[in-house]
CSV table of C-alpha atoms and ligand atoms in Angstrom, one decimal:
chain,number,residue,atom,x,y,z
A,1,MET,CA,-4.7,-4.0,45.4
A,2,SER,CA,-7.2,-7.5,47.0
A,3,LYS,CA,-7.4,-10.8,45.3
A,4,ILE,CA,-10.4,-12.8,45.2
A,5,ILE,CA,-9.3,-16.5,44.3
A,6,VAL,CA,-12.0,-18.2,42.5
A,7,LEU,CA,-10.9,-22.2,43.1
A,8,MET,CA,-12.2,-23.9,40.0
A,9,GLY,CA,-12.9,-27.5,39.4
A,10,ALA,CA,-15.2,-30.8,39.2
A,11,PRO,CA,-17.6,-31.8,41.7
A,12,GLY,CA,-15.0,-33.2,44.4
A,13,ALA,CA,-11.9,-31.9,43.3
A,14,GLY,CA,-11.1,-30.9,46.3
A,15,LYS,CA,-12.4,-26.7,46.3
A,16,GLY,CA,-14.2,-27.3,49.6
A,17,THR,CA,-11.1,-28.3,51.5
A,18,GLN,CA,-9.1,-26.0,49.7
A,19,ALA,CA,-11.1,-23.1,50.3
A,20,ARG,CA,-11.6,-24.7,54.3
A,21,LEU,CA,-7.2,-24.2,55.2
A,22,LEU,CA,-7.0,-21.0,53.0
A,23,GLN,CA,-9.9,-19.5,55.6
A,24,GLU,CA,-7.5,-21.1,58.7
A,25,ARG,CA,-4.2,-20.1,57.6
A,26,MET,CA,-4.4,-17.4,56.0
A,27,LYS,CA,-7.5,-15.7,57.0
A,28,LEU,CA,-9.5,-15.6,53.4
A,29,PRO,CA,-13.1,-15.7,54.4
A,30,GLN,CA,-14.4,-18.8,52.5
A,31,ILE,CA,-17.7,-18.1,50.4
A,32,SER,CA,-19.1,-21.2,49.3
A,33,THR,CA,-22.0,-20.8,46.9
A,34,GLY,CA,-22.7,-24.4,47.9
A,35,ASP,CA,-22.6,-24.5,51.9
A,36,ILE,CA,-24.4,-21.1,51.3
A,37,PHE,CA,-27.5,-22.6,50.1
A,38,ARG,CA,-27.1,-25.7,51.4
A,39,ALA,CA,-28.1,-23.7,54.8
A,40,LEU,CA,-31.1,-21.4,53.2
A,41,SER,CA,-32.2,-24.7,52.2
A,42,GLU,CA,-32.7,-26.1,55.9
A,43,SER,CA,-35.6,-24.3,57.0
A,44,GLU,CA,-39.2,-24.8,55.5
A,45,THR,CA,-39.8,-22.1,52.9
A,46,PRO,CA,-41.1,-21.9,49.6
A,47,LEU,CA,-37.8,-20.7,48.6
A,48,ALA,CA,-36.0,-23.1,50.8
A,49,LYS,CA,-37.8,-26.2,49.3
A,50,GLU,CA,-37.2,-24.7,45.7
A,51,VAL,CA,-33.3,-24.7,46.7
A,52,ARG,CA,-33.5,-28.0,47.9
A,53,ALA,CA,-35.2,-29.4,45.0
A,54,ILE,CA,-32.9,-28.0,42.4
A,55,GLN,CA,-29.4,-29.4,44.8
A,56,GLN,CA,-30.5,-32.3,44.9
A,57,SER,CA,-30.9,-32.7,41.4
A,58,GLY,CA,-27.8,-31.7,40.5
A,59,LYS,CA,-29.0,-29.1,38.6
A,60,LEU,CA,-27.6,-25.4,38.8
A,61,ILE,CA,-29.8,-22.2,41.2
A,62,SER,CA,-30.5,-19.3,38.5
A,63,ASP,CA,-28.1,-16.6,38.4
A,64,ASP,CA,-30.3,-14.5,39.4
A,65,LEU,CA,-30.7,-15.7,43.1
A,66,VAL,CA,-26.6,-17.3,43.0
A,67,VAL,CA,-25.6,-13.2,42.1
A,68,ARG,CA,-27.7,-11.4,44.8
A,69,VAL,CA,-26.2,-13.6,47.5
A,70,VAL,CA,-22.8,-13.5,46.2
A,71,GLU,CA,-22.9,-9.8,46.2
A,72,GLU,CA,-24.2,-9.1,49.3
A,73,ARG,CA,-22.0,-12.0,51.7
A,74,THR,CA,-18.7,-10.4,49.5
A,75,GLY,CA,-20.2,-7.0,50.6
A,76,LYS,CA,-19.5,-7.8,54.3
A,77,ASP,CA,-16.7,-6.2,56.4
A,78,ASP,CA,-14.2,-9.6,56.4
A,79,CYS,CA,-13.9,-9.6,52.4
A,80,ARG,CA,-12.9,-6.1,52.6
A,81,HIS,CA,-9.0,-7.5,52.5
A,82,GLY,CA,-10.2,-10.1,49.7
A,83,TYR,CA,-11.3,-13.7,49.6
A,84,VAL,CA,-12.2,-17.2,47.8
A,85,LEU,CA,-15.0,-17.5,46.2
A,86,ASP,CA,-15.8,-22.0,46.1
A,87,GLY,CA,-18.1,-23.0,44.0
A,88,PHE,CA,-19.0,-19.2,41.9
A,89,PRO,CA,-18.5,-18.5,38.9
A,90,ARG,CA,-20.1,-21.1,37.4
A,91,THR,CA,-21.9,-19.9,34.4
A,92,THR,CA,-20.8,-17.2,31.8
A,93,VAL,CA,-23.5,-15.1,33.8
A,94,GLN,CA,-21.9,-15.4,36.5
A,95,ALA,CA,-18.3,-14.5,35.5
A,96,ASP,CA,-19.0,-11.4,33.8
A,97,MET,CA,-20.9,-10.0,37.2
A,98,LEU,CA,-18.0,-11.6,39.1
A,99,GLU,CA,-15.9,-9.3,36.9
A,100,GLN,CA,-18.5,-5.6,37.6
A,101,LEU,CA,-17.9,-6.9,41.0
A,102,ALA,CA,-14.2,-6.8,41.2
A,103,THR,CA,-13.7,-3.4,39.6
A,104,ARG,CA,-16.2,-2.2,41.9
A,105,GLN,CA,-14.4,-3.4,45.0
A,106,GLY,CA,-10.4,-2.7,43.6
A,107,ASN,CA,-10.5,-6.5,43.4
A,108,GLU,CA,-8.5,-8.7,41.5
A,109,ILE,CA,-9.4,-11.6,40.3
A,110,THR,CA,-7.5,-15.3,39.8
A,111,ALA,CA,-8.4,-18.7,38.8
A,112,ILE,CA,-7.5,-21.9,40.1
A,113,LEU,CA,-8.1,-25.0,38.8
A,114,ILE,CA,-7.8,-28.1,40.8
A,115,ASP,CA,-7.6,-30.2,37.9
A,116,VAL,CA,-8.9,-34.0,38.7
A,117,PRO,CA,-9.9,-36.7,36.2
A,118,PRO,CA,-13.2,-37.8,36.6
A,119,GLU,CA,-12.6,-41.5,37.0
A,120,LEU,CA,-11.3,-40.4,41.3
A,121,LEU,CA,-14.5,-38.1,41.5
A,122,TYR,CA,-16.6,-41.1,42.0
A,123,ARG,CA,-14.8,-42.2,45.2
A,124,ARG,CA,-14.4,-39.1,46.2
A,125,LEU,CA,-18.1,-38.1,46.2
A,126,THR,CA,-19.7,-41.4,47.3
A,127,GLY,CA,-16.9,-41.3,50.3
A,128,ARG,CA,-17.5,-38.2,51.4
A,129,ARG,CA,-19.0,-37.2,54.6
A,130,SER,CA,-19.6,-33.7,56.3
A,131,CYS,CA,-19.7,-32.6,60.3
A,132,SER,CA,-22.8,-31.2,60.6
A,133,ILE,CA,-21.9,-28.5,63.2
A,134,CYS,CA,-18.5,-27.2,61.8
A,135,GLY,CA,-18.0,-28.6,58.1
A,136,GLU,CA,-15.1,-30.7,58.3
A,137,ILE,CA,-14.7,-33.0,55.2
A,138,TYR,CA,-14.1,-36.4,55.5
A,139,ASN,CA,-13.6,-39.8,53.4
A,140,VAL,CA,-14.3,-42.7,54.4
A,141,TYR,CA,-12.0,-44.1,51.8
A,142,LEU,CA,-9.3,-41.4,52.0
A,143,LYS,CA,-9.6,-39.2,54.6
A,144,PRO,CA,-11.6,-41.3,57.6
A,145,PRO,CA,-12.8,-39.8,60.9
A,146,LYS,CA,-10.6,-41.3,63.7
A,147,ILE,CA,-14.1,-42.6,65.3
A,148,ASP,CA,-16.9,-43.8,62.7
A,149,ASN,CA,-18.9,-41.6,60.7
A,150,CYS,CA,-18.0,-38.9,63.8
A,151,CYS,CA,-16.3,-35.5,63.5
A,152,ASP,CA,-12.2,-35.4,64.9
A,153,LEU,CA,-13.4,-32.3,66.4
A,154,HIS,CA,-17.1,-32.8,67.4
A,155,PRO,CA,-17.4,-36.9,68.4
A,156,LYS,CA,-21.1,-36.2,69.4
A,157,SER,CA,-22.0,-34.7,65.6
A,158,GLN,CA,-23.0,-37.3,63.1
A,159,LEU,CA,-21.2,-37.0,60.3
A,160,VAL,CA,-23.5,-35.7,57.1
A,161,HIS,CA,-23.7,-37.3,54.0
A,162,ARG,CA,-25.2,-34.6,51.0
A,163,ALA,CA,-28.2,-36.4,48.9
A,164,ASP,CA,-26.2,-35.2,45.7
A,165,ASP,CA,-23.7,-37.6,46.6
A,166,ALA,CA,-25.9,-40.1,45.2
A,167,PRO,CA,-24.2,-42.0,41.9
A,168,GLU,CA,-26.8,-41.0,39.6
A,169,LYS,CA,-26.7,-36.7,41.0
A,170,ILE,CA,-23.3,-37.3,40.5
A,171,GLN,CA,-23.6,-37.8,36.8
A,172,VAL,CA,-26.0,-34.9,36.5
A,173,ARG,CA,-23.5,-33.2,37.9
A,174,LEU,CA,-20.8,-34.1,36.2
A,175,GLU,CA,-22.7,-33.0,33.1
A,176,THR,CA,-23.6,-29.6,34.3
A,177,TYR,CA,-20.0,-28.6,35.3
A,178,ALA,CA,-19.0,-29.7,31.7
A,179,GLN,CA,-21.6,-28.3,29.5
A,180,GLN,CA,-22.0,-24.7,32.0
A,181,THR,CA,-18.8,-24.0,33.7
A,182,THR,CA,-16.0,-25.7,31.6
A,183,PRO,CA,-16.0,-23.2,29.3
A,184,LEU,CA,-14.9,-20.6,31.8
A,185,LEU,CA,-11.5,-22.5,32.0
A,186,ASP,CA,-10.9,-20.5,28.5
A,187,TYR,CA,-12.5,-17.5,29.7
A,188,TYR,CA,-10.1,-17.0,32.5
A,189,GLU,CA,-6.5,-18.2,30.6
A,190,ALA,CA,-7.4,-16.2,27.4
A,191,THR,CA,-7.0,-13.2,29.8
A,192,ASN,CA,-4.0,-14.7,31.6
A,193,ARG,CA,-5.7,-15.3,35.2
A,194,LEU,CA,-5.8,-19.4,34.9
A,195,ARG,CA,-3.1,-21.4,37.0
A,196,ARG,CA,-3.8,-25.0,36.9
A,197,ILE,CA,-2.3,-27.6,40.0
A,198,ASP,CA,-2.5,-31.3,39.9
A,199,GLY,CA,-5.2,-32.5,42.2
A,200,VAL,CA,-4.2,-35.8,42.2
A,201,GLN,CA,-1.1,-35.0,45.4
A,202,ASP,CA,-2.2,-35.0,48.5
A,203,THR,CA,-3.9,-32.6,50.5
A,204,GLU,CA,-1.1,-30.4,51.6
A,205,LYS,CA,0.7,-30.7,48.6
A,206,ILE,CA,-1.8,-29.1,46.6
A,207,TYR,CA,-2.1,-26.1,49.4
A,208,ALA,CA,1.4,-25.6,49.6
A,209,GLU,CA,0.9,-24.6,46.1
A,210,ILE,CA,-2.8,-22.8,45.8
A,211,GLU,CA,-0.7,-21.1,48.6
A,212,ARG,CA,2.3,-20.3,46.6
A,213,VAL,CA,0.2,-18.6,43.9
A,214,VAL,CA,-2.0,-16.0,46.1
A,215,THR,CA,1.3,-14.9,47.8
A,216,SER,CA,3.3,-14.4,45.1
A,217,GLU,CA,1.1,-12.8,42.1
B,1,LIG,P1,-21.6,-27.3,45.3
B,1,LIG,O1,-21.0,-26.9,47.2
B,1,LIG,O2,-20.2,-26.1,45.6
B,1,LIG,O3,-20.4,-28.6,44.6
B,1,LIG,P2,-19.5,-29.2,43.8
B,1,LIG,O4,-19.5,-27.7,42.3
B,1,LIG,O5,-19.9,-30.2,42.9
B,1,LIG,O6,-18.1,-29.4,44.5
B,1,LIG,P3,-17.8,-29.8,45.2
B,1,LIG,O7,-18.2,-29.4,47.4
B,1,LIG,O8,-19.0,-31.6,45.5
B,1,LIG,O9,-16.6,-30.7,45.9
B,1,LIG,P4,-15.5,-29.8,46.3
B,1,LIG,O10,-14.5,-29.3,45.0
B,1,LIG,O11,-15.8,-28.7,46.9
B,1,LIG,O12,-14.7,-31.1,47.1
B,1,LIG,P5,-14.3,-31.8,48.7
B,1,LIG,O13,-13.5,-30.8,48.9
B,1,LIG,O14,-15.3,-31.1,49.4
B,1,LIG,O15,-22.9,-27.2,45.1
B,1,LIG,C1,-23.9,-28.2,45.2
B,1,LIG,C2,-25.0,-27.4,44.6
B,1,LIG,O16,-25.5,-26.4,44.5
B,1,LIG,C3,-25.2,-27.5,42.6
B,1,LIG,O17,-25.3,-28.7,42.4
B,1,LIG,C4,-26.0,-26.4,42.6
B,1,LIG,O18,-27.3,-27.0,42.8
B,1,LIG,C5,-25.7,-25.3,43.5
B,1,LIG,N1,-24.7,-24.2,43.8
B,1,LIG,C6,-23.7,-24.3,44.0
B,1,LIG,N2,-22.8,-23.1,43.6
B,1,LIG,C7,-23.8,-22.5,42.8
B,1,LIG,C8,-23.5,-21.5,41.4
B,1,LIG,N3,-22.2,-20.5,41.9
B,1,LIG,N4,-24.6,-21.4,40.5
B,1,LIG,C9,-25.5,-22.2,40.5
B,1,LIG,N5,-25.6,-22.9,41.4
B,1,LIG,C10,-24.7,-23.5,42.8
B,1,LIG,O19,-13.6,-32.7,48.2
B,1,LIG,C11,-14.4,-34.1,48.0
B,1,LIG,C12,-13.8,-35.5,48.7
B,1,LIG,O20,-12.7,-35.4,48.1
B,1,LIG,C13,-13.8,-35.1,50.3
B,1,LIG,O21,-14.6,-36.2,50.5
B,1,LIG,C14,-11.9,-34.8,50.0
B,1,LIG,O22,-12.4,-35.7,51.8
B,1,LIG,C15,-11.5,-35.7,49.4
B,1,LIG,N6,-10.3,-35.2,48.4
B,1,LIG,C16,-10.0,-33.3,49.2
B,1,LIG,N7,-8.8,-32.9,47.9
B,1,LIG,C17,-8.5,-34.8,47.8
B,1,LIG,C18,-6.8,-34.8,47.6
B,1,LIG,N8,-6.3,-34.0,47.3
B,1,LIG,N9,-6.6,-36.0,47.8
B,1,LIG,C19,-7.7,-37.1,47.9
B,1,LIG,N10,-9.0,-37.1,48.5
B,1,LIG,C20,-9.4,-36.0,48.8
B,2,LIG,MG1,-17.8,-28.3,47.8
């Protein structure tokens, strides 16, 4: 049976950082709904504009649309042996859909919470920068690139600062997470599928713990 690894955690907890490592090292495709919608929002269609406005506000995109995108993406060939969900599910409707999807695909769900106290999240988010070419994630305070504002792997590209990483948007995102997404932690805990990992350790220690969960169950 293949596995669906659901990486959970507040905005800035390190879901993207860890999902990228799982993809690189364990060859598990990283499916980040945030990244998918940020890419979609770059065009100028009415849908793209709508998605951009919602993402920039810090609120959630409609369950309908998110569910459609996840169904389509996880139906691709590279997901046959399991995959990592980063930023999905975020509501009970999405969690229900994932149960059905997992049953249909013959997959088992393991949720991993990267646990970081709220007071550390602002620095992680306001300092975050990412490469517009490869998506590598940096932080001006905590993981600076070798050359200011340039990706270590793509020195010609400028690093990007996300519009929703502005302090007032961070507040909305944290509230949205507390209201809509934290109930899912109880749901996965009650069904004995939640593993909690201390997200205040360094990236490699967190990765080692996640890898242990992924390979041991
Ligand atoms: P999304 O892109 O998923 O954003 P998020 O959940 O707010 O999470 P982030 O990407 O901000 O944080 P992360 O946990 O990935 O942290 P990262 O690894 O980058 O969603 C954005 C928006 O899209 C939503 O608000 C919504 O509008 C929409 N959306 C997406 N999915 C949706 C869904 N399912 N339903 C509805 N709407 C949806 O790390 C953060 C920083 O910390 C980095 O600078 C990094 O270098 C640093 N860092 C990471 N780990 C460590 C460490 N161990 N120590 C020190 N620093 C660290
Ligand atoms: Mg992310």
